[in-house]
Coordinates of C-alpha atoms and ligand atoms in Angstrom, one line a residue:
Chain E
X11 CA -2.5 48.6 10.9
X12 CA -1.2 48.3 13.9
X13 CA 2.1 50.6 14.0
X14 CA 5.1 48.3 14.4
X15 CA 3.9 46.9 11.0
X16 CA 4.2 50.2 9.7
X17 CA 7.5 49.9 11.0
X18 CA 8.4 47.2 9.8
X19 CA 7.2 47.4 6.1
X20 CA 9.4 51.5 6.6
X21 CA 12.1 49.2 7.6
X22 CA 12.4 46.8 5.1
X23 CA 12.0 49.7 1.9
X24 CA 14.7 51.4 3.3
X25 CA 16.5 47.9 3.1
X26 CA 14.7 47.2 0.2
X27 CA 16.4 50.8 -1.5
X28 CA 19.2 50.9 -0.1
X29 CA 20.1 47.4 -1.8
X30 CA 19.3 48.3 -5.4
X31 CA 21.0 51.5 -5.0
X32 CA 23.7 49.3 -4.2
X33 CA 23.2 47.3 -6.7
X34 CA 22.7 49.9 -9.7
X35 CA 25.7 51.6 -8.6
X36 CA 24.1 54.5 -7.8
X37 CA 26.5 55.0 -5.1
X38 CA 30.6 54.0 -5.2
X39 CA 30.7 50.7 -2.9
X40 CA 33.5 52.5 -0.4
X41 CA 31.0 55.2 0.0
X42 CA 27.8 53.7 1.1
X43 CA 28.7 49.2 1.4
X44 CA 24.8 47.2 0.2
X45 CA 23.2 46.1 2.8
X46 CA 24.6 42.7 2.1
X47 CA 28.1 43.6 2.7
X48 CA 27.4 45.6 5.9
X49 CA 25.7 41.7 7.0
X50 CA 28.5 39.7 6.5
X51 CA 30.7 42.7 8.5
X52 CA 28.1 42.0 10.9
X53 CA 28.1 38.2 10.5
X54 CA 31.9 37.8 10.5
X55 CA 32.3 40.3 13.9
X56 CA 29.7 38.1 15.4
X57 CA 31.5 34.7 14.4
X58 CA 35.0 36.0 15.8
X59 CA 34.0 37.0 19.0
X60 CA 34.9 40.4 18.5
X61 CA 31.4 41.9 18.2
X62 CA 30.1 40.0 21.2
X63 CA 33.3 41.2 23.7
X64 CA 33.0 45.3 22.1
X65 CA 29.0 44.5 24.0
X66 CA 29.9 42.8 26.6
X67 CA 33.1 45.8 27.8
X68 CA 30.6 48.7 26.4
X69 CA 27.6 47.2 28.3
X70 CA 30.2 46.9 31.7
X71 CA 30.8 50.3 31.3
X72 CA 27.1 51.6 31.0
X73 CA 26.0 49.6 33.7
X74 CA 28.4 50.4 36.2
X75 CA 28.7 54.6 34.9
X76 CA 25.0 54.4 35.3
X77 CA 25.0 52.8 38.5
X78 CA 26.3 55.7 39.7
X79 CA 25.5 58.6 38.2
X80 CA 21.8 57.5 39.3
X81 CA 22.4 57.1 43.0
X82 CA 24.6 60.2 42.7
X83 CA 21.7 62.3 40.7
X84 CA 19.4 60.9 43.1
X85 CA 21.8 61.9 46.1
X86 CA 22.5 65.4 44.3
X87 CA 18.5 65.8 42.8
X88 CA 17.0 65.4 47.1
X89 CA 20.2 68.1 47.8
X90 CA 19.2 70.5 46.1
X91 CA 15.3 70.0 46.7
X92 CA 15.2 70.3 49.9
X93 CA 18.2 73.4 51.4
X94 CA 17.3 76.4 49.9
X95 CA 21.1 77.5 49.8
X96 CA 22.9 74.3 48.1
X97 CA 20.1 74.8 44.8
X98 CA 21.6 78.9 45.9
X99 CA 24.9 77.8 44.3
X100 CA 25.7 73.7 43.6
X101 CA 22.0 74.0 41.9
X102 CA 23.5 76.7 39.1
X103 CA 26.3 74.8 38.9
X104 CA 24.4 71.4 38.0
X105 CA 22.3 73.8 35.7
X106 CA 25.2 75.1 34.2
X107 CA 27.7 71.8 33.5
X108 CA 24.1 69.6 32.5
X109 CA 24.5 72.0 29.8
X110 CA 27.6 70.7 27.3
X111 CA 28.5 67.9 26.5
X112 CA 30.0 65.4 29.2
X113 CA 32.7 64.9 26.5
X114 CA 34.9 67.2 26.3
X115 CA 35.7 66.1 29.7
X116 CA 37.6 63.4 28.5
X117 CA 40.9 65.3 27.7
X118 CA 40.3 66.3 31.4
X119 CA 39.7 63.1 32.5
X120 CA 42.3 61.4 31.4
X121 CA 45.1 63.5 32.3
X122 CA 43.4 62.6 36.5
X123 CA 42.7 58.6 35.8
X124 CA 44.8 57.4 31.9
X125 CA 43.9 56.4 28.8
X126 CA 41.8 52.7 30.6
X127 CA 38.3 52.2 32.2
X128 CA 38.5 54.7 34.1
X129 CA 39.0 57.8 32.2
X130 CA 35.6 56.7 29.9
X131 CA 33.0 56.6 33.3
X132 CA 34.0 58.8 34.8
X133 CA 33.2 60.7 31.2
X134 CA 29.7 58.0 32.0
X135 CA 28.6 58.3 35.3
X136 CA 29.0 62.6 34.0
X137 CA 27.0 62.5 30.5
X138 CA 23.5 60.9 33.7
X139 CA 24.6 63.2 37.0
X140 CA 23.3 66.0 36.3
X141 CA 19.4 64.9 34.4
X142 CA 18.8 63.2 37.0
X143 CA 19.9 65.8 39.4
X144 CA 17.8 67.7 37.4
X145 CA 14.7 65.4 36.7
X146 CA 15.0 64.7 40.8
X147 CA 15.0 67.7 42.4
X148 CA 12.2 68.6 39.9
X149 CA 10.4 65.4 41.6
X150 CA 10.6 66.2 44.8
X151 CA 9.4 69.8 44.7
X152 CA 6.8 69.4 42.6
X153 CA 4.9 66.5 45.0
X154 CA 1.2 67.8 45.0
X155 CA 0.8 69.7 47.8
X156 CA -2.1 67.4 48.9
X157 CA -0.8 64.4 49.0
X158 CA 1.7 66.2 52.3
X159 CA -0.9 67.6 53.5
X160 CA -2.8 64.3 53.7
X161 CA 0.4 62.7 55.6
X162 CA -0.2 64.9 57.7
X163 CA -3.5 65.0 58.8
X164 CA -2.4 61.1 59.2
X165 CA 1.2 61.8 61.7
X166 CA 3.9 61.0 59.5
X167 CA 6.0 63.6 59.5
X168 CA 9.7 63.9 58.9
X169 CA 11.7 61.5 57.8
X170 CA 8.6 59.1 57.4
X171 CA 7.2 61.3 55.4
X172 CA 10.3 62.0 54.0
X173 CA 10.6 58.6 52.6
X174 CA 7.4 56.6 53.0
X175 CA 5.4 59.9 50.7
X176 CA 7.4 62.2 48.8
X177 CA 9.9 60.6 46.9
X178 CA 6.9 57.6 45.8
X179 CA 4.9 60.5 44.8
X180 CA 7.8 61.8 42.8
X181 CA 8.5 58.1 41.1
X182 CA 7.4 59.2 37.9
X183 CA 9.9 62.2 37.4
X184 CA 12.6 59.1 38.4
X185 CA 11.8 57.2 36.2
X186 CA 11.9 60.1 33.9
X187 CA 15.5 61.0 35.5
X188 CA 17.0 58.2 34.4
X189 CA 15.9 57.6 31.0
X190 CA 16.9 60.5 30.1
X191 CA 20.0 59.8 32.2
X192 CA 20.5 56.3 30.6
X193 CA 20.6 58.7 26.8
X194 CA 23.0 60.7 27.8
X195 CA 25.2 57.8 28.9
X196 CA 24.9 55.6 25.6
X197 CA 25.8 58.9 24.1
X198 CA 28.6 60.1 26.5
X199 CA 29.9 56.8 26.1
X200 CA 30.3 56.0 22.2
X201 CA 32.0 60.0 22.3
X202 CA 34.9 57.7 24.7
X203 CA 34.5 55.2 23.3
X204 CA 35.7 56.4 20.0
X205 CA 38.6 58.2 21.6
X206 CA 40.0 56.1 22.9
X207 CA 41.1 52.8 24.2
X208 CA 39.2 49.4 22.9
X209 CA 37.3 47.6 22.9
X210 CA 34.1 49.3 22.2
X211 CA 31.9 49.5 20.1
X212 CA 33.1 52.6 19.8
X213 CA 36.9 51.6 19.7
X214 CA 35.4 49.3 17.5
X215 CA 33.8 52.0 15.0
X216 CA 37.2 54.4 14.1
X217 CA 38.4 50.7 13.7
X218 CA 37.2 50.3 10.6
X219 CA 36.8 53.0 9.2
X220 CA 41.0 53.6 10.3
X221 CA 41.2 50.5 7.4
X222 CA 38.5 51.9 5.9
X223 CA 36.2 48.6 7.0
X224 CA 33.0 51.0 5.9
X225 CA 30.6 47.3 6.1
X226 CA 31.7 47.7 9.4
X227 CA 31.8 51.0 10.2
X228 CA 28.0 50.9 9.2
X229 CA 27.4 47.5 11.2
X230 CA 28.5 49.0 14.3
X231 CA 26.3 52.8 13.6
X232 CA 23.4 50.2 13.7
X233 CA 24.0 48.0 16.4
X234 CA 25.3 51.2 19.1
X235 CA 21.1 52.7 17.0
X236 CA 19.7 49.0 18.3
X237 CA 21.1 49.3 21.2
X238 CA 19.7 52.5 22.2
X239 CA 16.6 52.5 20.0
X240 CA 16.1 49.1 22.0
X241 CA 16.8 50.0 25.8
X242 CA 14.9 53.5 25.3
X243 CA 11.7 51.5 24.4
X244 CA 11.0 48.1 25.5
X245 CA 12.7 48.7 29.4
X246 CA 12.5 52.9 29.8
X247 CA 8.9 53.8 27.7
X248 CA 7.8 51.0 29.0
X249 CA 8.4 51.4 32.1
X250 CA 7.6 55.0 32.3
X251 CA 4.0 54.1 30.4
X252 CA 3.2 51.9 34.2
X253 CA 4.6 54.0 36.3
X254 CA 3.0 57.9 35.0
X255 CA -0.6 55.1 34.5
X256 CA -0.2 53.2 38.2
X257 CA 0.2 57.1 39.5
X258 CA -2.9 58.7 37.4
X259 CA -0.9 61.7 35.1
X260 CA -2.1 59.8 32.5
X261 CA -6.1 58.7 31.5
Chain Y
X20 CA -16.7 71.5 75.1
X21 CA -15.0 69.4 73.3
X22 CA -13.7 71.2 70.9
X23 CA -13.2 75.5 71.3
X24 CA -12.1 77.7 68.5
X25 CA -12.0 81.3 70.3
X26 CA -11.3 84.7 69.5
X27 CA -10.2 82.7 65.9
X28 CA -8.6 85.7 62.8
X29 CA -6.5 85.1 60.0
X30 CA -4.9 88.0 58.1
X31 CA -2.7 86.6 54.9
X32 CA -0.4 89.1 53.4
X33 CA 0.5 89.5 49.4
X34 CA 3.8 89.9 48.5
X35 CA 3.2 93.9 47.8
X36 CA 2.4 93.9 51.5
X37 CA -1.5 93.9 51.1
X38 CA -2.6 92.4 54.5
X39 CA -7.3 90.5 54.0
X40 CA -8.9 89.3 56.7
X41 CA -9.5 86.5 55.8
X42 CA -11.2 85.0 59.7
X43 CA -12.1 87.9 61.6
X44 CA -13.4 86.7 65.7
X45 CA -14.0 83.6 65.3
X46 CA -15.9 82.4 67.9
X47 CA -17.7 78.4 68.2
X48 CA -17.8 75.9 70.9
X49 CA -19.3 72.1 69.5
X50 CA -19.9 68.9 71.5
X51 CA -18.8 65.5 71.2
X52 CA -21.0 63.6 69.0
X53 CA -22.0 66.5 67.1
X54 CA -22.7 66.5 63.4
X55 CA -21.7 70.5 62.3
X56 CA -22.1 71.8 58.9
X57 CA -20.0 75.0 58.3
X58 CA -21.8 77.1 55.3
X59 CA -20.3 79.7 53.6
X60 CA -20.3 81.4 50.2
X61 CA -16.7 80.1 48.7
X62 CA -14.1 82.6 49.5
X63 CA -15.3 82.3 53.0
X64 CA -12.8 81.0 55.1
X65 CA -14.5 77.7 55.3
X66 CA -11.4 75.4 54.2
X67 CA -8.8 77.5 56.2
X68 CA -10.4 77.2 59.8
X69 CA -10.6 73.7 58.9
X70 CA -7.4 73.8 57.9
X71 CA -6.7 75.2 62.3
X72 CA -8.4 72.5 63.5
X73 CA -6.6 70.2 61.4
X74 CA -3.9 71.8 62.5
X75 CA -2.2 72.3 59.6
X76 CA -2.9 76.7 59.1
X77 CA -1.7 78.4 62.2
X78 CA -4.8 81.1 63.3
X79 CA -2.8 84.8 62.6
X80 CA -3.7 85.0 66.0
X81 CA -6.7 82.8 68.8
X82 CA -6.9 79.2 69.7
X83 CA -8.4 76.4 68.9
X84 CA -9.2 73.7 72.2
X85 CA -9.9 69.5 70.6
X86 CA -10.8 67.6 73.9
X87 CA -9.0 69.3 76.4
X88 CA -5.7 70.3 74.5
X89 CA -5.0 72.7 72.6
X90 CA -4.1 72.1 68.4
X91 CA -0.8 73.3 67.6
X92 CA -0.2 70.6 64.5
X93 CA -1.9 68.3 62.8
X94 CA -2.6 64.9 64.5
X95 CA -4.1 61.6 64.7
X96 CA -7.6 62.8 67.2
X97 CA -8.9 65.0 63.7
X98 CA -8.7 62.8 60.7
X99 CA -9.5 64.7 57.1
X100 CA -11.8 64.5 54.4
X101 CA -10.3 66.3 51.7
X102 CA -12.8 68.0 48.4
X103 CA -10.1 65.5 46.1
X104 CA -9.3 62.4 48.5
X105 CA -5.6 62.5 48.1
X106 CA -5.4 58.6 48.3
X107 CA -1.5 57.3 47.8
X108 CA -1.9 56.2 44.3
X109 CA 1.0 54.0 44.4
X110 CA -0.5 51.9 47.3
X111 CA -3.6 49.3 46.7
X112 CA -7.0 51.3 48.9
X113 CA -6.0 48.8 51.5
X114 CA -2.2 49.9 52.0
X115 CA -3.4 53.4 51.1
X116 CA -6.1 52.5 55.0
X117 CA -3.0 50.6 56.7
X118 CA -1.2 54.0 56.1
X119 CA -2.3 56.1 59.4
X120 CA -1.5 52.5 61.2
X121 CA 1.6 51.2 60.2
X122 CA 2.9 52.7 63.7
X123 CA 0.0 51.5 66.1
X124 CA -0.5 47.7 65.1
X125 CA 0.9 44.7 63.7
X126 CA 0.7 44.0 59.7
X127 CA -2.0 42.5 60.1
X128 CA -3.7 43.6 63.3
X129 CA -3.5 47.1 60.8
X130 CA -4.8 45.1 57.1
X131 CA -7.7 43.6 59.2
X132 CA -9.0 47.0 61.3
X133 CA -8.5 48.2 56.4
X134 CA -10.6 45.1 56.3
X135 CA -13.1 46.6 58.5
X136 CA -13.8 49.9 57.3
X137 CA -13.7 48.7 53.4
X138 CA -16.2 46.9 54.4
X139 CA -18.1 50.1 56.5
X140 CA -18.4 51.9 52.7
X141 CA -19.1 49.0 50.9
X142 CA -15.8 48.9 49.2
X143 CA -14.1 45.2 49.8
X144 CA -14.7 43.9 46.9
X145 CA -11.6 46.7 45.4
X146 CA -9.7 46.1 48.5
X147 CA -5.8 45.1 45.9
X148 CA -7.2 47.8 43.7
X149 CA -5.1 51.6 43.2
X150 CA -6.9 54.0 43.7
X151 CA -6.6 55.8 39.7
X152 CA -9.0 52.1 38.9
X153 CA -11.6 53.7 41.2
X154 CA -14.2 56.0 40.7
X155 CA -14.7 59.4 41.7
X156 CA -16.8 58.4 44.7
X157 CA -15.4 55.2 45.7
X158 CA -12.0 57.3 46.1
X159 CA -13.8 59.0 48.4
X160 CA -15.4 55.8 50.5
X161 CA -12.2 55.0 50.4
X162 CA -10.7 58.6 52.0
X163 CA -12.9 58.5 54.6
X164 CA -12.2 54.4 55.6
X165 CA -9.0 55.3 56.1
X166 CA -9.7 59.2 58.7
X167 CA -12.1 57.1 60.4
X168 CA -9.6 53.4 60.5
X169 CA -7.7 55.7 63.1
X170 CA -10.9 56.1 65.1
X171 CA -10.4 60.3 65.3
X172 CA -12.1 62.0 68.2
X173 CA -13.0 63.9 65.4
X174 CA -13.4 63.9 61.8
X175 CA -13.2 67.1 59.0
X176 CA -14.8 67.7 56.1
X177 CA -13.8 69.3 53.1
X178 CA -15.9 69.4 50.2
X179 CA -15.3 65.7 50.7
X180 CA -18.3 65.6 48.1
X181 CA -18.1 68.3 46.0
X182 CA -16.8 66.5 43.2
X183 CA -19.2 63.9 43.0
X184 CA -23.0 64.2 40.0
X185 CA -25.8 64.5 41.7
X186 CA -27.0 60.8 42.7
X187 CA -23.8 59.7 43.8
X188 CA -23.1 62.9 46.9
X189 CA -26.8 61.6 47.5
X190 CA -26.1 57.9 48.2
X191 CA -22.8 59.3 49.8
X192 CA -25.5 61.3 52.4
X193 CA -26.7 57.9 53.8
X194 CA -24.1 56.3 54.3
X195 CA -22.1 59.3 56.1
X196 CA -25.2 59.6 58.0
X197 CA -25.5 56.1 59.2
X198 CA -21.6 55.7 59.8
X199 CA -21.7 59.2 61.9
X200 CA -24.7 56.9 64.0
X201 CA -23.0 54.4 64.9
X202 CA -19.0 55.8 65.2
X203 CA -20.3 58.5 67.5
X204 CA -18.0 61.2 65.9
X205 CA -18.1 64.5 65.7
X206 CA -17.8 65.9 62.2
X207 CA -17.2 69.1 61.2
X208 CA -18.6 69.6 57.1
X209 CA -17.8 72.4 55.3
X210 CA -19.8 72.6 52.4
X211 CA -21.5 75.1 49.6
X212 CA -25.0 73.8 49.2
X213 CA -27.8 74.5 51.5
X214 CA -29.4 71.4 51.0
X215 CA -25.9 69.2 52.1
X216 CA -25.7 71.1 55.0
X217 CA -30.6 70.7 56.1
X218 CA -30.0 66.9 55.3
X219 CA -27.3 66.3 57.2
X220 CA -26.1 68.4 60.0
X221 CA -27.0 68.7 64.0
X222 CA -26.3 72.6 63.1
X223 CA -25.3 75.2 60.3
X224 CA -22.9 77.4 61.6
X225 CA -23.6 79.9 57.7
X226 CA -20.6 82.6 58.1
X227 CA -20.6 85.2 55.7
X228 CA -17.9 86.4 53.3
X229 CA -14.8 89.3 53.1
X230 CA -14.1 89.5 56.4
X231 CA -15.4 85.3 56.6
X232 CA -17.2 86.0 60.2
X233 CA -20.4 83.6 62.2
X234 CA -23.4 85.3 60.9
X235 CA -25.8 82.7 61.9
X236 CA -26.2 80.6 64.6
X237 CA -28.5 77.7 63.7
X238 CA -29.9 74.1 65.1
X239 CA -31.5 71.6 62.7
X240 CA -34.6 70.2 64.6
X241 CA -35.3 67.6 61.6
X242 CA -36.0 64.1 62.9
X243 CA -34.0 62.3 60.6
X244 CA -33.6 60.9 58.2
X245 CA -34.8 64.4 56.8
X246 CA -35.5 63.8 53.3
X247 CA -39.6 62.6 55.5
X248 CA -40.0 65.9 56.5
X249 CA -40.4 67.9 53.2
X250 CA -41.4 70.7 54.3
X251 CA -40.1 71.5 57.4
X252 CA -36.8 70.8 55.1
X253 CA -37.7 73.4 52.8
X254 CA -38.6 75.8 54.8
X255 CA -35.8 76.1 56.5
X256 CA -33.3 76.1 53.1
X257 CA -35.5 79.5 52.4
X258 CA -34.7 81.3 55.8
X259 CA -30.8 80.0 54.9
X260 CA -31.4 81.2 51.3
X261 CA -31.9 84.4 53.1
X262 CA -29.3 85.1 54.7
X263 CA -27.2 84.8 52.3
X264 CA -28.6 86.3 49.4
X265 CA -27.1 89.6 51.0
X266 CA -23.0 87.8 51.2
X267 CA -23.0 86.7 48.2
X268 CA -24.7 89.8 46.6
X269 CA -22.4 90.9 48.1
X270 CA -19.1 89.3 47.0
X271 CA -20.6 89.8 43.4
X272 CA -21.1 94.2 44.5
X273 CA -16.8 93.8 44.6
X274 CA -16.2 91.2 41.7
X275 CA -17.7 94.4 39.6
X276 CA -16.2 96.9 41.2
X277 CA -13.5 95.0 40.8
X278 CA -13.9 94.9 37.4
X279 CA -13.8 98.3 36.9
X280 CA -11.2 99.4 38.2
X281 CA -8.5 97.3 36.3
Ligands
ATP311 N1 -2.3 80.3 51.5 C1 -2.9 81.0 50.9 N2 -3.0 82.5 51.1 C2 -3.2 83.8 51.0 N3 -4.2 83.4 50.5 C3 -5.5 82.1 51.0 C4 -4.8 81.6 51.4 N4 -5.5 80.4 51.3 C5 -6.4 80.7 51.0 N5 -6.8 81.3 50.7 C6 -6.9 83.7 51.0 O1 -7.8 82.8 52.8 C7 -9.7 83.0 52.0 C8 -10.5 81.7 51.9 O2 -10.2 81.0 51.7 P1 -11.1 79.6 51.5 O3 -10.2 78.5 51.0 O4 -10.6 79.0 53.2 O5 -12.0 79.5 51.1 P2 -13.6 78.0 51.3 O6 -14.7 79.0 52.0 O7 -13.1 77.7 52.1 O8 -13.9 79.2 49.8 P3 -14.9 78.1 49.2 O9 -15.5 77.0 48.8 O10 -13.9 77.9 46.9 O11 -13.0 76.4 49.2 C9 -10.3 83.0 49.7 O12 -10.4 84.2 49.9 C10 -8.4 83.3 49.5 O13 -8.0 83.6 48.4
MG312 MG1 -12.2 75.2 50.5

């Protein structure tokens, strides 16, 4: 059986079990609403466009934040890989920063940027930057020395060697870095939105919870999960796989 | 002389500051157009010596002159083919061969030139493929084409066929011999296979180990193709085997002594 078919059967069974449980009232509707209520909440949300606005707002923050974090992360990663002093100093700080969830910056960010977009985007940027930095650094440091030797015997040095050989050779790490940066940024975004003003998926989640609309809470959770899984598997894992194959790192 | 290797010494110091003399007083003169093999047991410093001619490794003392110029750093006058093909996996076969040419000529000329050298190694059909789609032998031929395309004065080859199976290797020997005859390049060829060195070269420099020194410098005056002179080949093989036997025993004894100590 194909994995896709197995997956389909699994999720169908899960929803069936959930529906049956609700039907026979194994749990109360306010604890866990039935799949039908969740479906209705989602349909209503999309019909009056609130969920569409939420998605657009969330993706806007994500794209801005992720783009900035990939840029900073790449630049910082190159710096750490090229300069021993930077690696010994900034490098250790990046490691420390990477080990804390970026959402803890939110209170500070709110002081700096107010309660709006700025604070959330800041948290998203911090969420993505450091994994990207560390991956870029590792990628550049792990370039097969044979490529560098070969390039040097072919007259490539300095900046040419760096941009034409070292950077392309580290692309597998850059792609992995971008995938992880996306995952961290997505988590940071949701946390940030939960704690701030809307619109946005996280905001609607909290709003629905405040008003006891459990069906919408679960609906939004499902959207968040689906977006995460789809972007990761359909976009990043696919690119990663192609790159690994092309770079000869996967048989 | 075209290549002059003068009083080369190479000493590596390890982390405990123990000096390890890898090469001791190597002197060699190689005339233009010669096919020289450097033959020796594993660890005798063949790769180190070759990489010094390439300018990738510096000598502890002594100097190397190629075509009147002191070797300080790598240069396109010395092409290098490594044991692993060292092709850039993110480039197609053609792009790989164009890599050393891109600064000197326009794109069209470079591609034309790449095509010519890919034809020479009989890989025209694979111009648009990526390295991972090629077998090891094909990759190695691309890397030979890539080196030849930049028209180096010397081709340095470090066990280029070491990782290949016997049949592929033997076919590539034929191709390399033909390329050498056609292009008149000077070739310095590192190997630890006695047969390979006899089959291909004008001259065999036999090295001993610990420290690496030249223990014999043999002119091979068997007519080509060598396959047709089996007796002479066998006799020379015997002779070199005798020379290397002592060296191999030396390595084994040292290893046994080391194991006994630890
Ligand atoms: N960068 C290095 N640092 C320290 N020691 C080294 C270094 N490179 C080589 N050596 C030592 O120098 C010696 C010769 O190495 P080299 O690679 O030149 O041998 P080789 O003759 O090419 O052997 P093989 O046939 O196995 O390739 C070895 O004993 C090795 O341990
Ligand atoms: Mg070697």
